[in-house]
PDB file of C-alpha atoms in Angstrom:
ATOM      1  CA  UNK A  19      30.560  68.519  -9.507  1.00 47.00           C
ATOM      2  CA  UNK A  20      31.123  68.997 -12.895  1.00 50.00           C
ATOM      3  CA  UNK A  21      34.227  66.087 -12.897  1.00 53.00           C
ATOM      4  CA  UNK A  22      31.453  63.285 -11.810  1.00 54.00           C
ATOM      5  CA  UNK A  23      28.886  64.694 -14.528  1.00 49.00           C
ATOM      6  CA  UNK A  24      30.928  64.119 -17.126  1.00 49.00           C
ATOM      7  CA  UNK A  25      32.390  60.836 -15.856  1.00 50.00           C
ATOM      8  CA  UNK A  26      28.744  59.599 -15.586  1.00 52.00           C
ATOM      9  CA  UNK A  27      28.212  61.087 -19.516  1.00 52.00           C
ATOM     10  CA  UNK A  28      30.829  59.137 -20.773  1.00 59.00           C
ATOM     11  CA  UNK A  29      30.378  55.793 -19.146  1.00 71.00           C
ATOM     12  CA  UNK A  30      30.209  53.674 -22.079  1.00 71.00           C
ATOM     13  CA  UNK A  31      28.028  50.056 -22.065  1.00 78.00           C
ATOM     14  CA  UNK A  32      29.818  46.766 -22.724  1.00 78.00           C
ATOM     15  CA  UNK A  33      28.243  46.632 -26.292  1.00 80.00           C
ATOM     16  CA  UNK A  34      28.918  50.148 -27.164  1.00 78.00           C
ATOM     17  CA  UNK A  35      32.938  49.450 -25.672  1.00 77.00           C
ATOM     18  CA  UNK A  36      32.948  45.987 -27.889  1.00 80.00           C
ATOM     19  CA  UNK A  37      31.360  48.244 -30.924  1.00 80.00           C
ATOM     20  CA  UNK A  38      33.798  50.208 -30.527  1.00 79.00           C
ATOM     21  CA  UNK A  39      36.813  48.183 -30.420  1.00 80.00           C
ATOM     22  CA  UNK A  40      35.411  46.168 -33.089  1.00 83.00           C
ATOM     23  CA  UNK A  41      35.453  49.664 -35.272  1.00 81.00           C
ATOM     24  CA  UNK A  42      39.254  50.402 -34.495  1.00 81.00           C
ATOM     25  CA  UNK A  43      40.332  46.782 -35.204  1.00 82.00           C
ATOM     26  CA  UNK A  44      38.199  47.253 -39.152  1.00 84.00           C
ATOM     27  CA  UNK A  45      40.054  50.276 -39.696  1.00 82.00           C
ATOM     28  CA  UNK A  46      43.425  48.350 -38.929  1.00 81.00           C
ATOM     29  CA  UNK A  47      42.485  45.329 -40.562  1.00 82.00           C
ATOM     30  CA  UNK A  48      42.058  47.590 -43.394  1.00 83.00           C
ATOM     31  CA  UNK A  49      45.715  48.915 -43.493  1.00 81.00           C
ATOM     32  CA  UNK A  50      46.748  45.765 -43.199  1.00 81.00           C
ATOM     33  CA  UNK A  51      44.979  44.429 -45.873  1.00 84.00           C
ATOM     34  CA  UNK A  52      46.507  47.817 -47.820  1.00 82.00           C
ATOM     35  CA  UNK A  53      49.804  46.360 -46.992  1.00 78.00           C
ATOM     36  CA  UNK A  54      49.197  42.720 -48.108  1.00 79.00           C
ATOM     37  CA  UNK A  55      48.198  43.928 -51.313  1.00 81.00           C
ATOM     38  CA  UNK A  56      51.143  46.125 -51.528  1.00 77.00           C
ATOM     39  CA  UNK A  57      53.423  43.268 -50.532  1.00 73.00           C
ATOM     40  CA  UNK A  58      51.880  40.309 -53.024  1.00 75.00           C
ATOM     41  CA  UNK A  59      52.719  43.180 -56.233  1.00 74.00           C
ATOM     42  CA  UNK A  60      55.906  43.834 -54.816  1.00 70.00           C
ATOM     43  CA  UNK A  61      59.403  42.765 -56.318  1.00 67.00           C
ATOM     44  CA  UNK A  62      61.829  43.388 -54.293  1.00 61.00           C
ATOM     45  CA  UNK A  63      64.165  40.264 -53.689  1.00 58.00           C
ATOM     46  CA  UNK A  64      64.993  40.468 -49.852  1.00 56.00           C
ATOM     47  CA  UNK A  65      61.236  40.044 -49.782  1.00 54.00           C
ATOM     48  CA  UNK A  66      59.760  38.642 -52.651  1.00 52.00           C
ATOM     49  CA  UNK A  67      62.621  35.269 -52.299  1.00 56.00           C
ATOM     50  CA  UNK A  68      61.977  34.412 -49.097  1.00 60.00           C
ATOM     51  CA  UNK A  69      58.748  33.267 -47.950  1.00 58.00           C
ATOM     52  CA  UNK A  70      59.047  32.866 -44.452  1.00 60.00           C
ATOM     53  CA  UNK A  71      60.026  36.439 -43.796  1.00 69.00           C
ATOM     54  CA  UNK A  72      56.997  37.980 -45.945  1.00 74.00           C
ATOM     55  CA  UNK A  73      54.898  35.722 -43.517  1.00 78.00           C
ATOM     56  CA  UNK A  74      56.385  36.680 -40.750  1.00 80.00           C
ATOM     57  CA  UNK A  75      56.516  40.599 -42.127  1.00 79.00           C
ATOM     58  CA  UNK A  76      53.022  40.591 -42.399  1.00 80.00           C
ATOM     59  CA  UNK A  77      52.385  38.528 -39.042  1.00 84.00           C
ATOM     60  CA  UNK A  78      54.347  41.760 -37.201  1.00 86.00           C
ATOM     61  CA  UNK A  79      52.664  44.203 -39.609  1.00 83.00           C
ATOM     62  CA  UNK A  80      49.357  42.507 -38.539  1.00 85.00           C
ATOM     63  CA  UNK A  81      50.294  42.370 -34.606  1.00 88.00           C
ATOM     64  CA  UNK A  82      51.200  46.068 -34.851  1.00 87.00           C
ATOM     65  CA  UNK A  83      47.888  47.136 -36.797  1.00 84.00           C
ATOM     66  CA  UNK A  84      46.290  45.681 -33.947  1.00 87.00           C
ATOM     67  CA  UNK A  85      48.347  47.229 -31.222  1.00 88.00           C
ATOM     68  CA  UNK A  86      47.379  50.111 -32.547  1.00 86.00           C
ATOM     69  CA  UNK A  87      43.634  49.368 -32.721  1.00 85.00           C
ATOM     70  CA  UNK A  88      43.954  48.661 -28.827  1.00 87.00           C
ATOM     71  CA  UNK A  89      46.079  51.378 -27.330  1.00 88.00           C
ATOM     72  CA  UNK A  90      43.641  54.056 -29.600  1.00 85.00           C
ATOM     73  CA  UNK A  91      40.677  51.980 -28.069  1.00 85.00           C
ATOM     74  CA  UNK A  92      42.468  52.061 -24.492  1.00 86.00           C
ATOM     75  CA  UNK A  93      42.626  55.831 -24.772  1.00 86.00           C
ATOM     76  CA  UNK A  94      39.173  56.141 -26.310  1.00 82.00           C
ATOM     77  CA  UNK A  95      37.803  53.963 -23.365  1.00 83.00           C
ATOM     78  CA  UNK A  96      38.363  56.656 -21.042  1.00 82.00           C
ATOM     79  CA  UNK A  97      38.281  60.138 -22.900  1.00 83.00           C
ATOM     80  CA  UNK A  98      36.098  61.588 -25.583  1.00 78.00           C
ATOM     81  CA  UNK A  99      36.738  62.523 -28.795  1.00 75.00           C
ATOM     82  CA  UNK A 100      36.879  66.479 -28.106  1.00 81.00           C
ATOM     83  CA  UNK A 101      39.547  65.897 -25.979  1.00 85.00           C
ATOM     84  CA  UNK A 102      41.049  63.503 -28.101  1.00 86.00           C
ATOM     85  CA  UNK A 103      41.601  65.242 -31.610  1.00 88.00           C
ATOM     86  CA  UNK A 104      45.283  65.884 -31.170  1.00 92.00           C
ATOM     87  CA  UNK A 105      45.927  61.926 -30.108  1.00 90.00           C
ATOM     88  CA  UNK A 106      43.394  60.843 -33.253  1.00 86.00           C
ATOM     89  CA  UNK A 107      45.213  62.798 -35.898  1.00 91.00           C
ATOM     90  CA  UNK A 108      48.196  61.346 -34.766  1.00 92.00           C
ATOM     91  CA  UNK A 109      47.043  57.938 -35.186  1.00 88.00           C
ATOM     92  CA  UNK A 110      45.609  58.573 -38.597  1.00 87.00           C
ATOM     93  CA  UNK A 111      48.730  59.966 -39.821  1.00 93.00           C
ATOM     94  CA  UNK A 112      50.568  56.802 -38.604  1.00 91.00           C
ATOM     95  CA  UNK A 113      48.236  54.564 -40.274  1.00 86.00           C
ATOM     96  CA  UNK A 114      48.233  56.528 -43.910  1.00 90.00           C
ATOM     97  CA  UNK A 115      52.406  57.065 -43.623  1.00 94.00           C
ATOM     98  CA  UNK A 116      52.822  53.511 -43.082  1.00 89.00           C
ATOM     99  CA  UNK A 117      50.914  52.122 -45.641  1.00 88.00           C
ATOM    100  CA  UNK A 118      52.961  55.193 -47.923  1.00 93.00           C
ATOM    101  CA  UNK A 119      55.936  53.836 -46.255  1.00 92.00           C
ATOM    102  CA  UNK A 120      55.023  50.128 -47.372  1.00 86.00           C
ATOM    103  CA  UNK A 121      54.320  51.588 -50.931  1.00 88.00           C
ATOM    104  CA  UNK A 122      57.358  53.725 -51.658  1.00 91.00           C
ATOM    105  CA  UNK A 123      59.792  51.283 -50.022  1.00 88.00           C
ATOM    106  CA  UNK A 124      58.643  47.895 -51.466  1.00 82.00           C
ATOM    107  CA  UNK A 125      56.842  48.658 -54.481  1.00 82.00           C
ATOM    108  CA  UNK A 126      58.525  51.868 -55.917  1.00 85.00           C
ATOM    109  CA  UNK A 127      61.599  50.735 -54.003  1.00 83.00           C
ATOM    110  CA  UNK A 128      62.350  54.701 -53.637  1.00 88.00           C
ATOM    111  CA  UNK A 129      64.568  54.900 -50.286  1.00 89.00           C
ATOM    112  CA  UNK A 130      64.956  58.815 -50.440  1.00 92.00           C
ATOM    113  CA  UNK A 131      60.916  59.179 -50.222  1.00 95.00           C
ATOM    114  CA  UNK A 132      60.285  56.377 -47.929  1.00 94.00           C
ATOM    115  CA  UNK A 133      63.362  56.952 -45.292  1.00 94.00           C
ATOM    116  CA  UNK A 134      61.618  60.438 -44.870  1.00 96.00           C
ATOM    117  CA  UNK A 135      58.446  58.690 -44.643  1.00 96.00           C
ATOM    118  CA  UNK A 136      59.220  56.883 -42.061  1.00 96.00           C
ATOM    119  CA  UNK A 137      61.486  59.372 -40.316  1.00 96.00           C
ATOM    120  CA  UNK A 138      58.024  61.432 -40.155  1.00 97.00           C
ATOM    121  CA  UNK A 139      56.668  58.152 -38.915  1.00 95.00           C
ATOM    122  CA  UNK A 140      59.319  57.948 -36.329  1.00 95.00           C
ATOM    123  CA  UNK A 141      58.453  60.900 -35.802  1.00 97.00           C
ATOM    124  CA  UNK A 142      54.554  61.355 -35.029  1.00 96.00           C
ATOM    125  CA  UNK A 143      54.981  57.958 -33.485  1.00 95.00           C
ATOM    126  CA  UNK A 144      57.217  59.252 -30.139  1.00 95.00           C
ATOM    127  CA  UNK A 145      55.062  62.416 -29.816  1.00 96.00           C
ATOM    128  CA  UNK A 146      52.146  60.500 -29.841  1.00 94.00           C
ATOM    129  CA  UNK A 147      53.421  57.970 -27.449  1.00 94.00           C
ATOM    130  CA  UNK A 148      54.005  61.029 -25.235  1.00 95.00           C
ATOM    131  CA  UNK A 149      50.732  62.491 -25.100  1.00 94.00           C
ATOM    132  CA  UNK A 150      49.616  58.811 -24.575  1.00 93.00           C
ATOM    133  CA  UNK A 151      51.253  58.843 -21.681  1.00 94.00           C
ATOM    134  CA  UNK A 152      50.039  61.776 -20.429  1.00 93.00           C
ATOM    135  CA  UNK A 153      46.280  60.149 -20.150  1.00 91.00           C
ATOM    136  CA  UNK A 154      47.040  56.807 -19.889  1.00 91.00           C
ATOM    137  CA  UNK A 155      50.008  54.835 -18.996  1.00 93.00           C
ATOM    138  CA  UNK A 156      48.901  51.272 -20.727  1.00 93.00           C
ATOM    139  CA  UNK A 157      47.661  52.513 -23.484  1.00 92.00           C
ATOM    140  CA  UNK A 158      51.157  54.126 -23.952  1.00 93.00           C
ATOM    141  CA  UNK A 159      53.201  51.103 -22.849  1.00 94.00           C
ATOM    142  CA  UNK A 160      50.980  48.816 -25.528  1.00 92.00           C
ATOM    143  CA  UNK A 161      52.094  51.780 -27.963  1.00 92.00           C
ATOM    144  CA  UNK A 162      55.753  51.627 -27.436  1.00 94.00           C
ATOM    145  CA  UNK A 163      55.849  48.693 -28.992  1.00 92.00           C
ATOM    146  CA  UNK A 164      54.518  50.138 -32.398  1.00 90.00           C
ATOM    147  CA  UNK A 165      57.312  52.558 -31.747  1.00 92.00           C
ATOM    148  CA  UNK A 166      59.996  49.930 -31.767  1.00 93.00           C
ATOM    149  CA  UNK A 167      58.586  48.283 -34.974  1.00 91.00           C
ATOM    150  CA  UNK A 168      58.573  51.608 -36.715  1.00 93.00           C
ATOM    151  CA  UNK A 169      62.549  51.961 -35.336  1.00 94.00           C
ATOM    152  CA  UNK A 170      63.104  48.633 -36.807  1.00 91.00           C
ATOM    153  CA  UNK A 171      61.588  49.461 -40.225  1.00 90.00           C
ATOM    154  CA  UNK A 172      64.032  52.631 -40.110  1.00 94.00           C
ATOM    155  CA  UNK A 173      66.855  50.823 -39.635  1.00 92.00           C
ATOM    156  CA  UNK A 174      65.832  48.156 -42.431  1.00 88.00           C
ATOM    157  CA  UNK A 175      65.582  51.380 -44.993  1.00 90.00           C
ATOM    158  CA  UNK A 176      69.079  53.044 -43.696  1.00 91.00           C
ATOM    159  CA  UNK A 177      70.357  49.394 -44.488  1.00 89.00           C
ATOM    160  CA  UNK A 178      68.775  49.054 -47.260  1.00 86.00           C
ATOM    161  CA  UNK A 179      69.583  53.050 -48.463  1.00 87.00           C
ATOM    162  CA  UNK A 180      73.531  52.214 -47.704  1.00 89.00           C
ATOM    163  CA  UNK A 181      73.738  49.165 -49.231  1.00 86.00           C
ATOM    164  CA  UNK A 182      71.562  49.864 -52.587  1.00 78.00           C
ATOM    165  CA  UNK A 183      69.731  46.724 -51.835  1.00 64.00           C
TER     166      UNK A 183
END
């Protein structure tokens, strides 16, 4: 009884669902545009020299922004926000450690601070994708790909902390 009363409470309308989505995809959108600005003042050559990787950088940066926007609105879509708090901490941790990632690695060019960065990042990222797959399975399969691009951006720093780049 009280399983179908709350399904029917949280039944969301197509505009409130596109509202929605359209809120998590700003917020992204946001970070990202954090990170462009981030990128255009940094100087670091591997970078800076090469103008078809800092496109396609910021093309992945942008696709995972949004991947993120969509498996947060996948699990949204079917769960409130009380039982979500755990899940949406998570996800606002990734966002603000990898824009702190994207500061201290290619603007202050730090590698101590930003290899822990993003080993917290590493981190948050496979706990959340296992609570994500506790509620929903999509959601946490469209995740796991953010997962691999923050294992790729680890392995960039170690390279980039061995070799003094």
């Amino acid at each position: 009884m009280q399983s179908s009363f709350y399904n029917k409470i949280f039944q969301r309308s197509l505009a409130e669902k596109l509202l929605s989505f359209f809120i998590f995809l700003t917020i992204s959108l946001l970070f990202w545009s954090i990170l462009v600005f981030i990128l255009s003042k940094s100087s670091w050559s591997f970078i800076g020299s090469n103008w078809v990787f800092k496109k396609l950088y910021t093309t992945l940066y942008l696709t995972y922004f949004i991947l993120l926007s969509l498996s947060s609105f996948l699990l949204w879509q079917k769960f409130s926000f009380k039982k979500l708090k755990l899940e949406i901490s998570f996800f606002l941790s990734i966002f603000f450690l990898s824009t702190f990632w994207n500061y201290t690695f290619l603007f202050k060019h730090d590698y101590f601070i930003s290899l822990i960065t993003i080993l917290f990042t590493l981190f948050f990222s496979i706990v959340l994708n296992m609570l994500i797959w506790k509620k929903t399975k999509v959601a946490a399969i469209i995740f796991s790909n953010c997962s691999l691009w923050i294992l790729y951006l680890f392995i960039l720093n170690m390279v980039a902390s061995i070799t003094n780049y």
